[in-house]
CSV table of C-alpha atoms in Angstrom, one decimal:
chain,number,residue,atom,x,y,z
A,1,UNK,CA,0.0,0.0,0.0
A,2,UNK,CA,1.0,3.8,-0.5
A,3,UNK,CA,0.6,5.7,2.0
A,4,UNK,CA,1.6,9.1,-0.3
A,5,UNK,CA,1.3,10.4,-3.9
A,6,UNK,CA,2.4,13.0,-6.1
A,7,UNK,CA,-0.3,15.7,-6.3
A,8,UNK,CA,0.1,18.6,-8.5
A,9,UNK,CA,3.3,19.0,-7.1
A,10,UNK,CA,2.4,18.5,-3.6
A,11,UNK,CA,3.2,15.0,-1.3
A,12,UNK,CA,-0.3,14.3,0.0
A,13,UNK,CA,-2.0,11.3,1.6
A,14,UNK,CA,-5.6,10.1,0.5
A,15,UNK,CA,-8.7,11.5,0.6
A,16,UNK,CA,-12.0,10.6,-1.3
A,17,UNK,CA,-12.1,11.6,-4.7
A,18,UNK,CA,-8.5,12.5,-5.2
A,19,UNK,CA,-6.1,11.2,-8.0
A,20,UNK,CA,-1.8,11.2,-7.8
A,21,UNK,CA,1.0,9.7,-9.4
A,22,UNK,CA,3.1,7.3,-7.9
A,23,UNK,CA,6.5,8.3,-6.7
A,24,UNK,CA,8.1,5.3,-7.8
A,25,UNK,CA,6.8,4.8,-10.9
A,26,UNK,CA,5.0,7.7,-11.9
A,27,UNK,CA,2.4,6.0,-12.9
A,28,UNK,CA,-1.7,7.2,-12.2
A,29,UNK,CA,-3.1,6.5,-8.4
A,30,UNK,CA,-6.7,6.8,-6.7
A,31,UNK,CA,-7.1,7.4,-3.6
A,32,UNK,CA,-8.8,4.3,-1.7
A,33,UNK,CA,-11.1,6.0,1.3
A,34,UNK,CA,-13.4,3.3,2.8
A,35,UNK,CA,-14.7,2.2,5.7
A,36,UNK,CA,-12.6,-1.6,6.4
A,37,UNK,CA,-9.0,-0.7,5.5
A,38,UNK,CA,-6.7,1.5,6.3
A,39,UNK,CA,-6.5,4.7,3.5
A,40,UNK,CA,-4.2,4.4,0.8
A,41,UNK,CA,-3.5,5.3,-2.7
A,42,UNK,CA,-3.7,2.2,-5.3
A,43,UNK,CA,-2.6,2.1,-8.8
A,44,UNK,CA,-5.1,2.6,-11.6
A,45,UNK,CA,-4.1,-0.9,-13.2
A,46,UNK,CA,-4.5,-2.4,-9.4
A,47,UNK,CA,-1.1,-3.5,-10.1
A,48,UNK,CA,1.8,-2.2,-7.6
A,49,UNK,CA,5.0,-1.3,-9.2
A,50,UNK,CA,7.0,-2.0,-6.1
A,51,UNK,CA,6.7,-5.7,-5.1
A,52,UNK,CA,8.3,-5.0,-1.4
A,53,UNK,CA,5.2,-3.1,-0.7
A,54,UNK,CA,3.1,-4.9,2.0
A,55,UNK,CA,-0.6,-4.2,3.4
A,56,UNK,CA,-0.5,-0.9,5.4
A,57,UNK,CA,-1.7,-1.6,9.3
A,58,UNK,CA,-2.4,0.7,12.3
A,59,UNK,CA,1.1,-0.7,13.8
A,60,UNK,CA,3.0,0.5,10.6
A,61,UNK,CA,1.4,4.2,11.1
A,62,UNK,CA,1.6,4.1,14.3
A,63,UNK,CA,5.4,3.7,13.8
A,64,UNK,CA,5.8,6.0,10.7
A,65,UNK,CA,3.9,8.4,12.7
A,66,UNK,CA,6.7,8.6,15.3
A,67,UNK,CA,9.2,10.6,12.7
A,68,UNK,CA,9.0,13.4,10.8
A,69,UNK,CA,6.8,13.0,7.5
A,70,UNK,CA,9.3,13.9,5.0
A,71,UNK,CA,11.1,10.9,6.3
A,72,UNK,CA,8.2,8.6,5.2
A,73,UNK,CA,8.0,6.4,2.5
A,74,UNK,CA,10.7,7.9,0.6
A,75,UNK,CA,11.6,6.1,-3.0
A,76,UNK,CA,15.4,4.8,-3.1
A,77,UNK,CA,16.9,4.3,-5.9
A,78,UNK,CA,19.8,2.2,-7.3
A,79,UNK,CA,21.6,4.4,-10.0
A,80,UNK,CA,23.3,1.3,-11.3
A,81,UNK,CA,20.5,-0.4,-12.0
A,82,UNK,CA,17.4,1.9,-11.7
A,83,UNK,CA,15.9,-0.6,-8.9
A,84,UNK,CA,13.9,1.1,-6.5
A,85,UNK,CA,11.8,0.8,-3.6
A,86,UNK,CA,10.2,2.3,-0.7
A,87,UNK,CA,11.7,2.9,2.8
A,88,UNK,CA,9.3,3.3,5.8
A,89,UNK,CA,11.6,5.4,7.2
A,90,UNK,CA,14.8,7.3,5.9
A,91,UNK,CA,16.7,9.2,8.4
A,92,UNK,CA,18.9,12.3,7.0
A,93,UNK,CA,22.2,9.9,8.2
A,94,UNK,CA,20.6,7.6,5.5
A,95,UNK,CA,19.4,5.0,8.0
A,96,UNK,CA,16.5,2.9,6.9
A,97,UNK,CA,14.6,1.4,9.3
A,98,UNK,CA,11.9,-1.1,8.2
A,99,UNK,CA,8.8,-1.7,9.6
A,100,UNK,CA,7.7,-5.2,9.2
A,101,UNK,CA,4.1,-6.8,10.2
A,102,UNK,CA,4.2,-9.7,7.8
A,103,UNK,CA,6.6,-12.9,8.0
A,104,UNK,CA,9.3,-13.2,5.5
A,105,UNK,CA,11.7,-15.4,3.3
A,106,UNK,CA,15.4,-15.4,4.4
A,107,UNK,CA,16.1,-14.3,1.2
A,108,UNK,CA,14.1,-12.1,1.1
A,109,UNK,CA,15.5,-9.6,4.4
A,110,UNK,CA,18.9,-10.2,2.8
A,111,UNK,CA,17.7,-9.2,-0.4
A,112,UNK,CA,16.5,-5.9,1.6
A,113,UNK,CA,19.7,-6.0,3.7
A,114,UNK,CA,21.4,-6.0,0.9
A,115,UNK,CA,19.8,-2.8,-1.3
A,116,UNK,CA,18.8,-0.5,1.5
A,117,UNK,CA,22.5,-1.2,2.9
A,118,UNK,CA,22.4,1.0,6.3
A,119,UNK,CA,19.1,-0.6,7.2
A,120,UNK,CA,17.4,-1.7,10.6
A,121,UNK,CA,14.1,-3.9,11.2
A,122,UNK,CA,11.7,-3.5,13.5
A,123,UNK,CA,9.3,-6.7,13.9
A,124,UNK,CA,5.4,-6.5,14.5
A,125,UNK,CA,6.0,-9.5,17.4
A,126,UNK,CA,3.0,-9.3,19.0
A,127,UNK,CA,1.2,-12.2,17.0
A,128,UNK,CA,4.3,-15.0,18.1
A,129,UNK,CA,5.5,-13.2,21.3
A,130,UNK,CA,3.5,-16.3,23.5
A,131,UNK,CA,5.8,-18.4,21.7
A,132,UNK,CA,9.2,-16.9,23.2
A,133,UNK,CA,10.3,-17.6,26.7
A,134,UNK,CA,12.8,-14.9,28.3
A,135,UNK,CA,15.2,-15.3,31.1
A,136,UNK,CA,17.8,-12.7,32.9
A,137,UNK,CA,21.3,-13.4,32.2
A,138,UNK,CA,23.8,-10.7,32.5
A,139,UNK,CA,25.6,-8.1,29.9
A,140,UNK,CA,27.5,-11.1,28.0
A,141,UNK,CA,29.9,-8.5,27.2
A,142,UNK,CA,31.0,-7.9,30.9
A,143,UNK,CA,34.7,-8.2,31.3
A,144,UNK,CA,34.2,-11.0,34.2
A,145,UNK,CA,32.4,-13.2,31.5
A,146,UNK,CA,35.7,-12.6,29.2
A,147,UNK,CA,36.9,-16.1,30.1
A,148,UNK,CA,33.8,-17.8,30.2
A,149,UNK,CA,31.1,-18.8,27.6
A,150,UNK,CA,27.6,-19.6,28.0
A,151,UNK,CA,26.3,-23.1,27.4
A,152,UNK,CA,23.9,-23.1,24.1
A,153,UNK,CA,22.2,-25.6,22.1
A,154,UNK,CA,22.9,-27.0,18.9
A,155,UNK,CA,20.7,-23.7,17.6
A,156,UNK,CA,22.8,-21.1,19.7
A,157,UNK,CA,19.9,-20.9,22.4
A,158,UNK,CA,20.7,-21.3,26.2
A,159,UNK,CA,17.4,-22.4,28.6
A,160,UNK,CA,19.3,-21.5,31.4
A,161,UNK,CA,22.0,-19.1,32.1
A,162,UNK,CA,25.0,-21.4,32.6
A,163,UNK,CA,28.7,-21.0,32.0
A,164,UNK,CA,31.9,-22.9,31.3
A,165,UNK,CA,35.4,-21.8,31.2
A,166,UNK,CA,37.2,-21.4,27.9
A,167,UNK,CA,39.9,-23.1,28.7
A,168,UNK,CA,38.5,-26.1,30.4
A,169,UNK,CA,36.4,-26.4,26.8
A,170,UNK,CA,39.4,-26.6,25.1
A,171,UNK,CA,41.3,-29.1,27.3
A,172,UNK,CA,38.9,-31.1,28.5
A,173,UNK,CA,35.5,-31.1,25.6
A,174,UNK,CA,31.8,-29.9,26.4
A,175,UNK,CA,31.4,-33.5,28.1
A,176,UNK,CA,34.0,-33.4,30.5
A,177,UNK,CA,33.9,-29.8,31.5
A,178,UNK,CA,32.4,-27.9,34.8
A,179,UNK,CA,29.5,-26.4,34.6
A,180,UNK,CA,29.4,-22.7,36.4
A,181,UNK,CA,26.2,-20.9,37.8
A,182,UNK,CA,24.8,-18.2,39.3
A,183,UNK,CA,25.5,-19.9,42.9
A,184,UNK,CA,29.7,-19.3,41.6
A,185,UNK,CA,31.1,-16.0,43.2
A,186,UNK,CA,32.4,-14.7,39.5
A,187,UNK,CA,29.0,-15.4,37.7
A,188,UNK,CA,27.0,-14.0,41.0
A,189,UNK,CA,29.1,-10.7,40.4
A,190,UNK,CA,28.3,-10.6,36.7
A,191,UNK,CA,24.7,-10.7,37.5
A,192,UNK,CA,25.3,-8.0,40.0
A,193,UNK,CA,26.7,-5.8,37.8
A,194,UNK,CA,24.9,-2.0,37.0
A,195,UNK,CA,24.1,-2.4,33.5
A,196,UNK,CA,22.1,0.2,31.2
A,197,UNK,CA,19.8,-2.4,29.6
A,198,UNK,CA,18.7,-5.5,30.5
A,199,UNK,CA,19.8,-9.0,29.1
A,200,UNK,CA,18.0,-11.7,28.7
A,201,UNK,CA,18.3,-15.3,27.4
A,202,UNK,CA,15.4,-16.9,25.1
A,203,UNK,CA,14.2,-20.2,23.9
A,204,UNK,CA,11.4,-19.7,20.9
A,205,UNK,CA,8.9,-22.2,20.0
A,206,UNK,CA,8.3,-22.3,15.8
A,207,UNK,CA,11.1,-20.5,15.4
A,208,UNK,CA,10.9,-17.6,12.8
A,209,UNK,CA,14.7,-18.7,12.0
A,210,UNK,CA,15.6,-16.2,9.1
A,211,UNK,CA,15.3,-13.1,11.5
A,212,UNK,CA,18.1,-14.9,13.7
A,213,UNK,CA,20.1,-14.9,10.4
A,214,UNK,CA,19.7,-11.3,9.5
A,215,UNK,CA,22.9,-9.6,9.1
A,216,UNK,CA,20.9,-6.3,9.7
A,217,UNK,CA,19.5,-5.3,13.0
A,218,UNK,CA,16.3,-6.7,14.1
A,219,UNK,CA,14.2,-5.7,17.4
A,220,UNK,CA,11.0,-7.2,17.9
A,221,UNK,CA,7.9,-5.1,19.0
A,222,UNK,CA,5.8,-6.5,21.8
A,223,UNK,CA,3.4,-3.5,21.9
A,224,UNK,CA,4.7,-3.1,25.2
A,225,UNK,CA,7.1,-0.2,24.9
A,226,UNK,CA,10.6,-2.6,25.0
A,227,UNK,CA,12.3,-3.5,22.0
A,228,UNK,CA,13.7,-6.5,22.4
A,229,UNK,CA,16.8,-6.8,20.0
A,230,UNK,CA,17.8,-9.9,18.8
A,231,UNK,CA,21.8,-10.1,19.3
A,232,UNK,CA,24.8,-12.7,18.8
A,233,UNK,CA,27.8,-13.5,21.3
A,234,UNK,CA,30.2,-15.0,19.2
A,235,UNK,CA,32.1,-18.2,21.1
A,236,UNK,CA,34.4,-20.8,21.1
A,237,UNK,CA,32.1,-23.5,20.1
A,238,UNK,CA,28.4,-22.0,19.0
A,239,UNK,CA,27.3,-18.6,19.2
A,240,UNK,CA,24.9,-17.4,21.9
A,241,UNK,CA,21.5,-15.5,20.7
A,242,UNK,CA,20.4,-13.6,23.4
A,243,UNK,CA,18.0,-10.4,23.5
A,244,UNK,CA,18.6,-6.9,24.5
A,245,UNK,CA,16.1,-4.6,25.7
A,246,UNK,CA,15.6,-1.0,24.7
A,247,UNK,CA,13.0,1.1,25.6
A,248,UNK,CA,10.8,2.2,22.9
A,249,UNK,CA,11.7,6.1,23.9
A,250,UNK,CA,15.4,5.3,23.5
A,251,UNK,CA,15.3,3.8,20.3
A,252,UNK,CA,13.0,7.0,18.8
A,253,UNK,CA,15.1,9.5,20.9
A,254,UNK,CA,18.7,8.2,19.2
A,255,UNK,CA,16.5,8.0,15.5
A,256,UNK,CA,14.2,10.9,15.7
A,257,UNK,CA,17.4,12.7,16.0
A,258,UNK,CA,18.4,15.5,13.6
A,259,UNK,CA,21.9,16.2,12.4
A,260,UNK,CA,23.1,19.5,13.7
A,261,UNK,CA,22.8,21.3,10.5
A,262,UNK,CA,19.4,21.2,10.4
C-alpha cells in the first residue's frame, strides 16, 4: 500500500475523490477512502510497481507516525541499475529502518539488507511473542564473562543461564567440563553488575529462523514499549543468541534525532 502520492506537485496522503502519481513509478493513483481498511492510494491498473510493498496496518502508522513526514516512504533508488523501492523510514544519516508486520523469506531480508545497505528492522512480534520464553542473564559482554562462555544448544539458544570456562572447553571437551552458575562468586558478580539495559536469554517455540540470520539489526515489538533486540555473542564453540532490551523512547530519541545542521 502507498501511503503518499504526487499531487500537482504536492506529497499528499488520500482523501476521497482524489487522484496522484506514484512516486516510484509515476504512474496514475486513486485514492482508496473506505470504511474496512486502512487509507491508501492504489494504482489505476491495481497492479503495484514495487513488489516490497506490503498491506499498510495501524502498527506501521503508528510507527511511521513517530518521525517526521518527509522521512516517510521515501523512493530509493539504485543508479546502477534503476531498482527502486520504498523505505518506511529514511533518516537524513541515510538509515533505513523497516517496519515489518508480515513474515518473510530469508532471502528475502537479505535481499532488503542488501539494497537498503544501512538498514534496521523493527518486527510486529505481538502475533508469536506467546511463543518466546525470556530469562535474565547478565551483559554477555561484561569483562568478568571474558573467560567464560555460556552453554547453548545446537541452535545457539541457552534455557538456562550457565557457563563454562574457555579453557577447560578446550582441554577437556563440552562433556567433561564444569559447569558454572549463578551460585559461583564470579557469575553471582556478573549478575550483579549495574548495566544500562537489561539481558535476557530466550528459547522460541516455531522458530521464525531467518530473523536470527539477518545480518541487519532486528528488534521485535511486543506493543509493550521494549524493544527486544535480537543479538549474537560469538564463542568458542556456537554462538549465543540472546536479546537486549531498549526502551521504545530510546530507540526513537537516538533516530528521531536531527543532524546538527538542520
Amino acid at each position: 500500500m502507498i501511503r503518499y502520492a504526487n499531487v500537482n506537485g504536492q506529497r499528499r496522503e488520500p482523501e476521497k475523490g482524489l487522484k496522484g502519481t506514484c512516486p516510484g513509478c509515476g504512474k496514475g493513483l486513486n485514492a482508496k477512502c473506505g470504511e474496512i481498511r486502512i487509507h491508501h492510494w492504489a494504482h489505476e491498473s491495481r497492479k503495484d510497481c514495487d513488489l516490497w510493498w506490503e498491506q499498510m496496518t495501524e502498527w506501521h502508522l503508528d510507527w511511521q507516525n513517530q518521525f517526521p513526514q518527509g522521512w516517510r516512504e521515501n523512493i530509493i533508488t539504485k543508479k546502477e541499475t534503476e531498482d527502486y523501492h520504498q523505505a518506511d523510514i529514511q533518516t537524513p544519516d541515510g538509515i533505513i529502518i523497516k517496519f515489518q508486520h508480515s513474515n518473510l523469506s530469508l532471502v528475502d531480508i537479505e535481499s532488503r539488507n542488501n539494497f537498503y545497505e544501512k538498514l534496521i528492522w523493527v518486527v510486529n512480534a505481538k502475533q508469536f511473542k506467546h511463543n518466546i520464553k525470556l530469562q535474565d542473564i547478565p551483559n554477555p559482554n561484561s569483562p568478568l564473562l571474558n573467560d567464560f562462555d555460556f552453554q547453548v544448544d545446537l541452535e545457539g539458544f541457552a534455557s538456562d543461564p550457565l557457563f563454562y570456562k574457555k579453557v577447560d572447553y578446550r582441554q577437556y571437551g563440552p562433556a567433561f567440563t564444569r559447569s558454572y552458575s549463578e551460585r559461583d562468586e564470579i557469575i553471582k558478580r556478573a549478575f550483579a553488575e549495574q548495566t544500562t539495559h537489561q539481558y535476557k536469554n530466550f528459547t522460541w517455540q516455531h522458530k521464525r529462523l531467518a530473523w536470527l540470520s539477518s545480518t541487519a539489526p532486528v528488534f521485535l515489538d511486543y506493543g509493550e514499549g521494549i524493544l527486544y533486540w535480537i543479538r549474537k555473542r560469538e564463542q568458542e564453540s556456537r554462538p549465543l543468541y540472546y536479546m537486549q532490551l531498549i526502551p521504545k523512547e530510546e530507540f526513537l530519541a537516538k533516530y528521531t534525532k536531527r543532524p546538527a545542521t538542520e
